[in-house]
PDB file of C-alpha atoms in Angstrom:
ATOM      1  CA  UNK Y   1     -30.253 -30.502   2.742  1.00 50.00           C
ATOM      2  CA  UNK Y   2     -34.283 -30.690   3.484  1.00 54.00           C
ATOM      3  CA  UNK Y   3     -34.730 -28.085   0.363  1.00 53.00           C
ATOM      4  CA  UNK Y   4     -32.129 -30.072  -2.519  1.00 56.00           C
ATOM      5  CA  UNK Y   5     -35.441 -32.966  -3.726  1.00 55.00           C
ATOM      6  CA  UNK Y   6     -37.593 -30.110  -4.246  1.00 57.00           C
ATOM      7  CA  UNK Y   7     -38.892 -29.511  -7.686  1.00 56.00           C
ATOM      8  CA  UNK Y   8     -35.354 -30.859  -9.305  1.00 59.00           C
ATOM      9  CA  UNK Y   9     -37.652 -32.896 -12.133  1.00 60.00           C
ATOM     10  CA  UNK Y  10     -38.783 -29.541 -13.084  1.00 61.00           C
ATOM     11  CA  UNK Y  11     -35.327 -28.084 -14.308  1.00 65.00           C
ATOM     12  CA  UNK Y  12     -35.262 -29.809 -17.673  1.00 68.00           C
ATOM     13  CA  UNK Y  13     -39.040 -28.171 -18.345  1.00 76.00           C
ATOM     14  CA  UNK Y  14     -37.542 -24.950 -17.470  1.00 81.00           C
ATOM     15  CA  UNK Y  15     -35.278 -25.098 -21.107  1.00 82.00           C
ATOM     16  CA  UNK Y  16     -38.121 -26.441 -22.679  1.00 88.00           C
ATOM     17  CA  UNK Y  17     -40.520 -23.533 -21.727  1.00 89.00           C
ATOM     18  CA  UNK Y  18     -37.618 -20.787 -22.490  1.00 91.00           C
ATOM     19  CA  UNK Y  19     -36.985 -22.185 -26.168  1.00 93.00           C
ATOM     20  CA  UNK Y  20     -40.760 -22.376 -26.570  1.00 94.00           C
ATOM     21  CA  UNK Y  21     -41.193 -18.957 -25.202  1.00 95.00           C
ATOM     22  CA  UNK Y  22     -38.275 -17.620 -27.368  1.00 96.00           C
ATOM     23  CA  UNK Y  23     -39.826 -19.778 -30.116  1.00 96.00           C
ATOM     24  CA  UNK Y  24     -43.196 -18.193 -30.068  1.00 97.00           C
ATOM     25  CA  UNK Y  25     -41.461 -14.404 -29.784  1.00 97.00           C
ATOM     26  CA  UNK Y  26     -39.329 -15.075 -33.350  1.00 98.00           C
ATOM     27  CA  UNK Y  27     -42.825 -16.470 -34.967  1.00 97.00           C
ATOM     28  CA  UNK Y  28     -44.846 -13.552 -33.823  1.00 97.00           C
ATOM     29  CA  UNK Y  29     -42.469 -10.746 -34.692  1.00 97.00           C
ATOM     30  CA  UNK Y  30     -41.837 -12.817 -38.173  1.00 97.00           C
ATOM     31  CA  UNK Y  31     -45.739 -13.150 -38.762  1.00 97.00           C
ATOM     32  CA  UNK Y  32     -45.936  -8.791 -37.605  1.00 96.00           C
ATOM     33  CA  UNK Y  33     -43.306  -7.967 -40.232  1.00 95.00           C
ATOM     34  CA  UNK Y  34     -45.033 -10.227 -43.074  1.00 94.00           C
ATOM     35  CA  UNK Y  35     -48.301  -8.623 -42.181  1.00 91.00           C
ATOM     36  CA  UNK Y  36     -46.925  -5.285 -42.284  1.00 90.00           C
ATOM     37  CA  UNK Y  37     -45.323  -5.675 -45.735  1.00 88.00           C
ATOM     38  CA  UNK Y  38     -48.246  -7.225 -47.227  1.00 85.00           C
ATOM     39  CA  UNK Y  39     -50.645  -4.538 -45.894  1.00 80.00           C
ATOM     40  CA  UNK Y  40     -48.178  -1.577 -46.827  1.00 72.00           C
ATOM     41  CA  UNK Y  41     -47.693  -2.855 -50.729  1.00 71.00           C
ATOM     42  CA  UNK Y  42     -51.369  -3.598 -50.589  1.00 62.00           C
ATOM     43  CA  UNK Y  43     -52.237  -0.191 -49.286  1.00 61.00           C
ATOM     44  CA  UNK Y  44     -49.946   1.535 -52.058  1.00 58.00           C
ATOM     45  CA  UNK Y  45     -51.665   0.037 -54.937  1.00 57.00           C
ATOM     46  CA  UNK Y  46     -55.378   0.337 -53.812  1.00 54.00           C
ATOM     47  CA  UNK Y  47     -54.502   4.568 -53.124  1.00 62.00           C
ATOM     48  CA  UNK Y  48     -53.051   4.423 -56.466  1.00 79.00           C
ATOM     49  CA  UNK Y  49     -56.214   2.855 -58.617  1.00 84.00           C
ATOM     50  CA  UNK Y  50     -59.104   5.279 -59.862  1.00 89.00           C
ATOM     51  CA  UNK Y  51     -62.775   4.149 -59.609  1.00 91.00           C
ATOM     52  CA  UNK Y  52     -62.150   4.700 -63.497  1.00 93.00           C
ATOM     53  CA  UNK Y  53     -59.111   2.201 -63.565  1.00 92.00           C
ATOM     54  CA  UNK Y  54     -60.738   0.014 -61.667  1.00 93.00           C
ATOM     55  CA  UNK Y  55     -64.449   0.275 -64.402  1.00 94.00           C
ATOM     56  CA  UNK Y  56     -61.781   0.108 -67.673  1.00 94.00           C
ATOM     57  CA  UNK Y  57     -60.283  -2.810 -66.151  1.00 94.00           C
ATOM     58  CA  UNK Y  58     -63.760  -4.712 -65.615  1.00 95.00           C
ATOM     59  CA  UNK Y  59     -64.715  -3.558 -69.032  1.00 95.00           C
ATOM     60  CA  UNK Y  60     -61.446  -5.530 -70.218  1.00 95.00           C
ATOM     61  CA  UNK Y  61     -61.672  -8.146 -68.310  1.00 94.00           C
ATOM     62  CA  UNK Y  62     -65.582  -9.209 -70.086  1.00 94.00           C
ATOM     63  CA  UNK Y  63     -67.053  -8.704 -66.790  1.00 94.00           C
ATOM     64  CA  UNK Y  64     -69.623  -5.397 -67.757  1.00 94.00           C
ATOM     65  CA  UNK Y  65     -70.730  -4.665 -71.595  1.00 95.00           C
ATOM     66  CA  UNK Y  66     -70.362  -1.953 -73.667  1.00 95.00           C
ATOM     67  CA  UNK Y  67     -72.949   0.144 -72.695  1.00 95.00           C
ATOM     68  CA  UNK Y  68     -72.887   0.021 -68.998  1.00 95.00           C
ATOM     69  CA  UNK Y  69     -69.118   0.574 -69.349  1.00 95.00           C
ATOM     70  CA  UNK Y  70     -70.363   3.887 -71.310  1.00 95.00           C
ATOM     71  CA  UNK Y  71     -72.929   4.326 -68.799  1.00 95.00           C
ATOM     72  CA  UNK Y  72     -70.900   4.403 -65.508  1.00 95.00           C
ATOM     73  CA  UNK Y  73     -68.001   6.142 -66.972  1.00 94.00           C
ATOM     74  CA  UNK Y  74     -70.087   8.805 -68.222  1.00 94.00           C
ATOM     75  CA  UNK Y  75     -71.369   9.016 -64.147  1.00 94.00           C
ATOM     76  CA  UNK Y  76     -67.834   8.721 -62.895  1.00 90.00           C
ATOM     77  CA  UNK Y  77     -66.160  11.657 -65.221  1.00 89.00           C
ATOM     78  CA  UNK Y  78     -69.460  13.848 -64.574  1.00 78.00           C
TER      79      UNK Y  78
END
């Protein structure tokens, strides 16, 4: 009978700690399948662009002129 006091507040923290640690699992294999998709569908469309893709979309966007479109395109296909 010495033994029954012992630690019996502590049970309730005991439920607490398991749905926290459960908690924490589900988040962290949620947040490793989210990183893994984004990185993946990243990873297919970078392989996918040409430095020449990449130049005739900056030339479209406004960002380089004319002539240094000419210039590095001229350097990339040569």
């Amino acid at each position: 009978m010495m033994g029954w006091g012992n630690g019996h507040g502590w049970m309730g923290f005991g439920g607490i700690f398991m749905i926290l640690f459960w908690g924490l699992v589900i988040l962290g294999a949620v947040a490793l399948l989210r990183w893994l998709w984004v990185s993946g569908k990243d990873s297919g469309n970078a392989s996918r662009k040409t430095a020449l893709d990449i130049l005739q979309e900056r030339y479209a966007r406004g960002e380089i002129e004319r002539d240094e479109y000419e210039r590095k395109r001229r350097d990339l296909e040569g």
